[in-house]
PDB file of C-alpha atoms in Angstrom:
ATOM      1  CA  ALA A   1       6.265 -47.898  -5.146  1.00 74.00           C
ATOM      2  CA  GLN A   2       7.071 -45.479  -2.389  1.00 83.00           C
ATOM      3  CA  SER A   3       8.836 -42.182  -2.929  1.00 89.00           C
ATOM      4  CA  VAL A   4       9.544 -39.007  -1.022  1.00 93.00           C
ATOM      5  CA  THR A   5      10.210 -35.474  -2.216  1.00 95.00           C
ATOM      6  CA  GLN A   6      11.767 -32.789  -0.085  1.00 96.00           C
ATOM      7  CA  LEU A   7      10.651 -29.620  -1.756  1.00 95.00           C
ATOM      8  CA  ASP A   8      13.577 -27.407  -0.750  1.00 95.00           C
ATOM      9  CA  SER A   9      17.261 -28.269  -0.947  1.00 95.00           C
ATOM     10  CA  HIS A  10      18.125 -25.303   1.308  1.00 96.00           C
ATOM     11  CA  VAL A  11      16.108 -23.307   3.831  1.00 98.00           C
ATOM     12  CA  SER A  12      17.529 -20.189   5.450  1.00 98.00           C
ATOM     13  CA  VAL A  13      16.020 -18.625   8.597  1.00 98.00           C
ATOM     14  CA  SER A  14      17.039 -16.174  11.279  1.00 98.00           C
ATOM     15  CA  GLU A  15      17.492 -17.353  14.839  1.00 97.00           C
ATOM     16  CA  GLY A  16      14.222 -17.114  16.737  1.00 97.00           C
ATOM     17  CA  THR A  17      11.997 -17.337  13.644  1.00 98.00           C
ATOM     18  CA  PRO A  18       9.842 -20.341  12.639  1.00 98.00           C
ATOM     19  CA  VAL A  19      11.181 -23.266  10.643  1.00 98.00           C
ATOM     20  CA  LEU A  20       9.251 -25.102   7.928  1.00 98.00           C
ATOM     21  CA  LEU A  21      10.832 -28.012   6.027  1.00 98.00           C
ATOM     22  CA  ARG A  22       8.522 -29.505   3.441  1.00 98.00           C
ATOM     23  CA  CYS A  23       8.107 -33.167   2.552  1.00 98.00           C
ATOM     24  CA  ASN A  24       5.663 -34.907   0.220  1.00 97.00           C
ATOM     25  CA  TYR A  25       5.422 -38.660  -0.111  1.00 94.00           C
ATOM     26  CA  SER A  26       3.902 -41.302  -2.306  1.00 91.00           C
ATOM     27  CA  SER A  27       2.867 -44.674  -0.971  1.00 85.00           C
ATOM     28  CA  SER A  28       0.461 -47.438  -1.974  1.00 77.00           C
ATOM     29  CA  TYR A  29       0.032 -48.564   1.614  1.00 75.00           C
ATOM     30  CA  SER A  30      -0.346 -46.972   4.996  1.00 79.00           C
ATOM     31  CA  PRO A  31       3.155 -45.584   5.368  1.00 86.00           C
ATOM     32  CA  SER A  32       5.409 -44.931   8.270  1.00 89.00           C
ATOM     33  CA  LEU A  33       7.095 -41.548   8.018  1.00 93.00           C
ATOM     34  CA  PHE A  34      10.208 -40.255   9.728  1.00 94.00           C
ATOM     35  CA  TRP A  35      12.366 -37.162  10.005  1.00 97.00           C
ATOM     36  CA  TYR A  36      16.065 -37.511  10.755  1.00 97.00           C
ATOM     37  CA  VAL A  37      18.694 -34.852  11.404  1.00 97.00           C
ATOM     38  CA  GLN A  38      22.364 -35.045  10.429  1.00 95.00           C
ATOM     39  CA  HIS A  39      25.040 -32.696  11.673  1.00 93.00           C
ATOM     40  CA  PRO A  40      28.205 -32.394   9.532  1.00 88.00           C
ATOM     41  CA  ASN A  41      30.233 -35.595   9.252  1.00 84.00           C
ATOM     42  CA  LYS A  42      27.953 -37.400  11.706  1.00 89.00           C
ATOM     43  CA  GLY A  43      25.404 -40.174  11.548  1.00 90.00           C
ATOM     44  CA  LEU A  44      21.659 -39.553  11.427  1.00 94.00           C
ATOM     45  CA  GLN A  45      19.502 -39.080  14.514  1.00 95.00           C
ATOM     46  CA  LEU A  46      15.766 -39.666  14.641  1.00 94.00           C
ATOM     47  CA  LEU A  47      13.744 -36.482  15.256  1.00 96.00           C
ATOM     48  CA  LEU A  48      10.261 -37.968  15.123  1.00 95.00           C
ATOM     49  CA  LYS A  49       8.121 -40.654  13.512  1.00 92.00           C
ATOM     50  CA  TYR A  50       4.547 -41.213  12.383  1.00 91.00           C
ATOM     51  CA  THR A  51       3.177 -44.757  12.447  1.00 82.00           C
ATOM     52  CA  SER A  52      -0.635 -44.367  12.067  1.00 76.00           C
ATOM     53  CA  ALA A  53      -1.362 -43.018  15.536  1.00 75.00           C
ATOM     54  CA  ALA A  54      -1.825 -39.296  16.159  1.00 84.00           C
ATOM     55  CA  THR A  55      -1.417 -37.187  13.014  1.00 89.00           C
ATOM     56  CA  LEU A  56       0.455 -34.450  14.865  1.00 94.00           C
ATOM     57  CA  VAL A  57       3.748 -35.886  15.990  1.00 94.00           C
ATOM     58  CA  LYS A  58       6.055 -34.221  18.485  1.00 95.00           C
ATOM     59  CA  GLY A  59       9.754 -34.913  18.404  1.00 95.00           C
ATOM     60  CA  ILE A  60      12.943 -33.931  20.097  1.00 95.00           C
ATOM     61  CA  ASN A  61      14.362 -30.395  20.320  1.00 94.00           C
ATOM     62  CA  GLY A  62      10.971 -28.741  19.852  1.00 96.00           C
ATOM     63  CA  PHE A  63      10.282 -30.117  16.370  1.00 97.00           C
ATOM     64  CA  GLU A  64       6.920 -31.449  15.273  1.00 97.00           C
ATOM     65  CA  ALA A  65       5.342 -32.713  12.057  1.00 97.00           C
ATOM     66  CA  GLU A  66       1.785 -33.186  10.860  1.00 95.00           C
ATOM     67  CA  PHE A  67       0.716 -36.124   8.722  1.00 94.00           C
ATOM     68  CA  LYS A  68      -1.826 -34.949   6.125  1.00 94.00           C
ATOM     69  CA  LYS A  69      -3.074 -37.865   4.085  1.00 91.00           C
ATOM     70  CA  SER A  70      -5.197 -35.740   1.755  1.00 92.00           C
ATOM     71  CA  GLU A  71      -2.131 -33.687   0.822  1.00 94.00           C
ATOM     72  CA  THR A  72       0.353 -36.594   1.081  1.00 94.00           C
ATOM     73  CA  SER A  73       2.548 -34.326   3.162  1.00 96.00           C
ATOM     74  CA  PHE A  74       4.600 -34.607   6.329  1.00 97.00           C
ATOM     75  CA  HIS A  75       6.120 -31.160   6.858  1.00 98.00           C
ATOM     76  CA  LEU A  76       8.517 -30.515   9.729  1.00 98.00           C
ATOM     77  CA  THR A  77       8.101 -27.377  11.825  1.00 98.00           C
ATOM     78  CA  LYS A  78       9.611 -25.627  14.809  1.00 98.00           C
ATOM     79  CA  PRO A  79       8.285 -22.381  16.307  1.00 97.00           C
ATOM     80  CA  SER A  80      11.669 -20.788  16.958  1.00 98.00           C
ATOM     81  CA  ALA A  81      14.972 -21.705  15.319  1.00 98.00           C
ATOM     82  CA  HIS A  82      18.148 -22.049  17.331  1.00 97.00           C
ATOM     83  CA  MET A  83      21.676 -21.855  15.978  1.00 96.00           C
ATOM     84  CA  SER A  84      22.196 -25.492  16.939  1.00 95.00           C
ATOM     85  CA  ASP A  85      19.386 -26.498  14.541  1.00 97.00           C
ATOM     86  CA  ALA A  86      21.650 -25.828  11.557  1.00 97.00           C
ATOM     87  CA  ALA A  87      22.025 -29.263   9.947  1.00 97.00           C
ATOM     88  CA  GLU A  88      20.794 -31.529   7.146  1.00 96.00           C
ATOM     89  CA  TYR A  89      17.272 -32.930   7.535  1.00 97.00           C
ATOM     90  CA  PHE A  90      15.954 -36.055   5.845  1.00 96.00           C
ATOM     91  CA  CYS A  91      12.359 -37.122   5.342  1.00 96.00           C
ATOM     92  CA  VAL A  92      11.881 -40.898   5.072  1.00 94.00           C
ATOM     93  CA  VAL A  93       8.922 -43.025   3.990  1.00 91.00           C
ATOM     94  CA  SER A  94       8.529 -46.739   4.556  1.00 86.00           C
ATOM     95  CA  ASP A  95       5.709 -49.103   3.645  1.00 78.00           C
ATOM     96  CA  LEU A  96       5.185 -52.800   3.019  1.00 71.00           C
ATOM     97  CA  ALA A  97       5.529 -52.599  -0.761  1.00 65.00           C
ATOM     98  CA  GLY A  98       7.502 -55.614  -1.925  1.00 62.00           C
ATOM     99  CA  GLY A  99       6.806 -57.531   1.260  1.00 64.00           C
ATOM    100  CA  SER A 100       9.301 -55.859   3.544  1.00 68.00           C
ATOM    101  CA  TYR A 101       9.793 -52.449   5.056  1.00 73.00           C
ATOM    102  CA  ILE A 102      12.686 -50.816   3.245  1.00 80.00           C
ATOM    103  CA  PRO A 103      12.854 -47.072   3.791  1.00 87.00           C
ATOM    104  CA  THR A 104      13.229 -44.493   1.051  1.00 89.00           C
ATOM    105  CA  PHE A 105      15.113 -41.308   1.899  1.00 92.00           C
ATOM    106  CA  GLY A 106      14.525 -37.859   0.502  1.00 93.00           C
ATOM    107  CA  ARG A 107      17.488 -35.947  -0.853  1.00 93.00           C
ATOM    108  CA  GLY A 108      17.711 -33.792   2.230  1.00 95.00           C
ATOM    109  CA  THR A 109      17.131 -30.152   3.165  1.00 96.00           C
ATOM    110  CA  SER A 110      19.983 -28.084   4.500  1.00 96.00           C
ATOM    111  CA  LEU A 111      18.781 -25.740   7.250  1.00 97.00           C
ATOM    112  CA  ILE A 112      20.836 -22.574   7.619  1.00 97.00           C
ATOM    113  CA  VAL A 113      20.278 -20.459  10.723  1.00 97.00           C
ATOM    114  CA  HIS A 114      21.497 -16.842  10.756  1.00 96.00           C
ATOM    115  CA  PRO A 115      22.226 -15.035  14.007  1.00 94.00           C
TER     116      PRO A 115
ATOM    117  CA  ASP B   1      26.147 -48.347  26.491  1.00 58.00           C
ATOM    118  CA  GLY B   2      24.274 -49.547  23.410  1.00 66.00           C
ATOM    119  CA  GLY B   3      24.823 -48.315  19.899  1.00 93.00           C
ATOM    120  CA  ILE B   4      26.412 -48.779  16.514  1.00 95.00           C
ATOM    121  CA  THR B   5      30.100 -48.356  15.866  1.00 95.00           C
ATOM    122  CA  GLN B   6      31.812 -47.903  12.544  1.00 96.00           C
ATOM    123  CA  SER B   7      35.516 -48.031  11.951  1.00 91.00           C
ATOM    124  CA  PRO B   8      37.640 -46.439  10.823  1.00 91.00           C
ATOM    125  CA  LYS B   9      36.261 -42.884  10.754  1.00 93.00           C
ATOM    126  CA  TYR B  10      38.494 -41.948   7.818  1.00 94.00           C
ATOM    127  CA  LEU B  11      39.897 -44.366   5.269  1.00 93.00           C
ATOM    128  CA  PHE B  12      42.174 -43.842   2.339  1.00 93.00           C
ATOM    129  CA  ARG B  13      42.809 -46.349  -0.372  1.00 90.00           C
ATOM    130  CA  LYS B  14      44.628 -46.530  -3.646  1.00 90.00           C
ATOM    131  CA  GLU B  15      42.810 -47.301  -6.841  1.00 88.00           C
ATOM    132  CA  GLY B  16      42.522 -51.027  -7.490  1.00 88.00           C
ATOM    133  CA  GLN B  17      42.496 -52.004  -3.821  1.00 91.00           C
ATOM    134  CA  ASN B  18      39.643 -53.656  -1.965  1.00 93.00           C
ATOM    135  CA  VAL B  19      38.795 -52.189   1.440  1.00 94.00           C
ATOM    136  CA  THR B  20      36.482 -53.390   4.217  1.00 95.00           C
ATOM    137  CA  LEU B  21      34.423 -51.069   6.410  1.00 96.00           C
ATOM    138  CA  SER B  22      33.414 -52.332   9.811  1.00 97.00           C
ATOM    139  CA  CYS B  23      29.954 -52.017  11.387  1.00 97.00           C
ATOM    140  CA  GLU B  24      29.102 -53.457  14.795  1.00 97.00           C
ATOM    141  CA  GLN B  25      25.932 -53.080  16.877  1.00 97.00           C
ATOM    142  CA  ASN B  26      25.091 -54.201  20.404  1.00 96.00           C
ATOM    143  CA  LEU B  27      21.389 -53.278  20.218  1.00 94.00           C
ATOM    144  CA  ASN B  28      20.323 -56.855  19.484  1.00 93.00           C
ATOM    145  CA  HIS B  29      18.758 -55.626  16.239  1.00 93.00           C
ATOM    146  CA  ASP B  30      17.885 -58.140  13.543  1.00 91.00           C
ATOM    147  CA  ALA B  31      18.152 -55.817  10.537  1.00 91.00           C
ATOM    148  CA  MET B  32      21.242 -53.965   9.353  1.00 94.00           C
ATOM    149  CA  TYR B  33      21.810 -51.651   6.400  1.00 95.00           C
ATOM    150  CA  TRP B  34      24.600 -49.966   4.460  1.00 97.00           C
ATOM    151  CA  TYR B  35      24.101 -46.595   2.790  1.00 96.00           C
ATOM    152  CA  ARG B  36      26.254 -44.407   0.644  1.00 96.00           C
ATOM    153  CA  GLN B  37      25.919 -40.628   0.945  1.00 94.00           C
ATOM    154  CA  ASP B  38      27.090 -38.177  -1.706  1.00 91.00           C
ATOM    155  CA  PRO B  39      26.473 -34.417  -1.574  1.00 82.00           C
ATOM    156  CA  GLY B  40      22.963 -33.502  -2.704  1.00 76.00           C
ATOM    157  CA  GLN B  41      21.871 -37.104  -3.226  1.00 80.00           C
ATOM    158  CA  GLY B  42      20.630 -38.152   0.171  1.00 86.00           C
ATOM    159  CA  LEU B  43      21.225 -41.731   1.260  1.00 92.00           C
ATOM    160  CA  ARG B  44      21.299 -44.573  -1.233  1.00 93.00           C
ATOM    161  CA  LEU B  45      20.907 -48.161  -0.077  1.00 94.00           C
ATOM    162  CA  ILE B  46      23.773 -50.505  -0.929  1.00 97.00           C
ATOM    163  CA  TYR B  47      22.870 -53.731   0.893  1.00 96.00           C
ATOM    164  CA  TYR B  48      20.630 -54.778   3.735  1.00 93.00           C
ATOM    165  CA  SER B  49      20.252 -57.834   5.909  1.00 93.00           C
ATOM    166  CA  GLN B  50      17.177 -58.796   7.899  1.00 89.00           C
ATOM    167  CA  ILE B  51      18.562 -61.947   9.508  1.00 90.00           C
ATOM    168  CA  VAL B  52      21.914 -63.625   9.993  1.00 94.00           C
ATOM    169  CA  ASN B  53      23.362 -65.385   6.942  1.00 95.00           C
ATOM    170  CA  ASP B  54      20.988 -63.562   4.602  1.00 94.00           C
ATOM    171  CA  PHE B  55      21.275 -60.240   2.789  1.00 95.00           C
ATOM    172  CA  GLN B  56      19.777 -58.476  -0.224  1.00 93.00           C
ATOM    173  CA  LYS B  57      21.040 -55.965  -2.749  1.00 94.00           C
ATOM    174  CA  GLY B  58      19.882 -52.413  -2.495  1.00 92.00           C
ATOM    175  CA  ASP B  59      19.733 -49.794  -5.215  1.00 91.00           C
ATOM    176  CA  ILE B  60      23.485 -49.465  -5.818  1.00 95.00           C
ATOM    177  CA  ALA B  61      25.051 -52.837  -4.927  1.00 96.00           C
ATOM    178  CA  GLU B  62      27.422 -53.073  -7.906  1.00 96.00           C
ATOM    179  CA  GLY B  63      31.052 -53.015  -6.795  1.00 96.00           C
ATOM    180  CA  TYR B  64      30.208 -53.813  -3.164  1.00 97.00           C
ATOM    181  CA  SER B  65      29.928 -57.021  -1.127  1.00 97.00           C
ATOM    182  CA  VAL B  66      28.755 -57.830   2.391  1.00 98.00           C
ATOM    183  CA  SER B  67      28.536 -60.699   4.851  1.00 97.00           C
ATOM    184  CA  ARG B  68      26.330 -61.328   7.884  1.00 97.00           C
ATOM    185  CA  GLU B  69      27.884 -64.190   9.809  1.00 97.00           C
ATOM    186  CA  LYS B  70      26.980 -62.736  13.198  1.00 97.00           C
ATOM    187  CA  LYS B  71      23.932 -60.775  14.298  1.00 96.00           C
ATOM    188  CA  GLU B  72      26.002 -57.888  15.602  1.00 97.00           C
ATOM    189  CA  SER B  73      28.317 -57.470  12.609  1.00 98.00           C
ATOM    190  CA  PHE B  74      27.713 -56.404   8.989  1.00 98.00           C
ATOM    191  CA  PRO B  75      30.994 -55.542   7.232  1.00 98.00           C
ATOM    192  CA  LEU B  76      30.999 -53.879   3.820  1.00 97.00           C
ATOM    193  CA  THR B  77      33.740 -54.484   1.263  1.00 97.00           C
ATOM    194  CA  VAL B  78      34.298 -51.872  -1.403  1.00 95.00           C
ATOM    195  CA  THR B  79      35.883 -53.711  -4.295  1.00 93.00           C
ATOM    196  CA  SER B  80      38.043 -52.450  -7.116  1.00 88.00           C
ATOM    197  CA  ALA B  81      35.012 -52.866  -9.374  1.00 87.00           C
ATOM    198  CA  GLN B  82      33.354 -49.847  -7.735  1.00 88.00           C
ATOM    199  CA  LYS B  83      34.261 -47.067 -10.148  1.00 87.00           C
ATOM    200  CA  ASN B  84      33.607 -44.077  -7.903  1.00 90.00           C
ATOM    201  CA  PRO B  85      34.024 -45.214  -4.306  1.00 93.00           C
ATOM    202  CA  THR B  86      34.884 -41.890  -2.667  1.00 94.00           C
ATOM    203  CA  ALA B  87      31.909 -41.153  -0.403  1.00 95.00           C
ATOM    204  CA  PHE B  88      30.572 -41.125   3.139  1.00 95.00           C
ATOM    205  CA  TYR B  89      29.325 -44.573   4.200  1.00 97.00           C
ATOM    206  CA  LEU B  90      26.679 -45.028   6.877  1.00 96.00           C
ATOM    207  CA  CYS B  91      25.647 -48.209   8.622  1.00 97.00           C
ATOM    208  CA  ALA B  92      22.277 -48.529  10.342  1.00 95.00           C
ATOM    209  CA  SER B  93      20.245 -51.095  12.221  1.00 94.00           C
ATOM    210  CA  SER B  94      16.612 -51.584  13.161  1.00 91.00           C
ATOM    211  CA  MET B  95      14.716 -53.993  15.354  1.00 86.00           C
ATOM    212  CA  GLY B  96      13.147 -56.198  12.738  1.00 72.00           C
ATOM    213  CA  GLN B  97      11.209 -56.725   9.586  1.00 60.00           C
ATOM    214  CA  ASN B  98       8.250 -54.665  10.785  1.00 61.00           C
ATOM    215  CA  TYR B  99      10.078 -51.458  10.239  1.00 59.00           C
ATOM    216  CA  ASN B 100      10.967 -49.373  13.229  1.00 71.00           C
ATOM    217  CA  GLU B 101      13.213 -46.398  13.238  1.00 85.00           C
ATOM    218  CA  GLN B 102      16.793 -46.926  12.190  1.00 91.00           C
ATOM    219  CA  PHE B 103      19.775 -46.263  14.414  1.00 93.00           C
ATOM    220  CA  PHE B 104      22.825 -44.961  12.600  1.00 95.00           C
ATOM    221  CA  GLY B 105      26.526 -45.255  13.173  1.00 95.00           C
ATOM    222  CA  PRO B 106      28.838 -42.220  12.939  1.00 95.00           C
ATOM    223  CA  GLY B 107      29.935 -43.060   9.397  1.00 95.00           C
ATOM    224  CA  THR B 108      33.180 -43.779   7.559  1.00 96.00           C
ATOM    225  CA  ARG B 109      34.567 -41.349   5.010  1.00 95.00           C
ATOM    226  CA  LEU B 110      36.353 -43.239   2.252  1.00 95.00           C
ATOM    227  CA  THR B 111      38.714 -41.416  -0.076  1.00 94.00           C
ATOM    228  CA  VAL B 112      40.347 -43.035  -3.074  1.00 90.00           C
ATOM    229  CA  LEU B 113      43.731 -41.559  -3.878  1.00 85.00           C
TER     230      LEU B 113
END
């Protein structure tokens, strides 16, 4: 069975400093991994995805994530936080367990950006 | 202008009433999903449908029902059997059974009075 753990429920950074949001996954198959962002009272927007190509994945708004199979991790990073990055971030894993791709969402990490 | 629409944005209902949330997509996606979001719990899958006239229960289907009579529409009914229906509901779609990224609607906030 697949599962995903977001290691921090809240992350607080100052504007202009690096962002690190941590995600570990468990999967019996070669998984697809995703990061989504959600601003308050909005739907989710895809930031980036890993689907067995390059292990370093670049996304929108300067975010990137590295797939590390040996560590079963897919941490999200950004070199310099902007105030507009303040939002909820979800890590998602999906594999073919059970015969169909049904994604599993982490509980989310709230990113707080201080001026 | 392709996308997913959900209506209404805010919905209020009295206890004991059924209510139907609308979800429409014009992306020509085969798969559609309904999630419930509560603070600190991420997204929990209620129902999903991979083709028209077929749908499967997710992790928290009790007290909910769906239909998929058309490819572009996947309405969710919250029945009176759902004991704690106040939540934010999100609809999503994806291209097909080989999972691609999901596209989400803006959500409907349901409040039971």
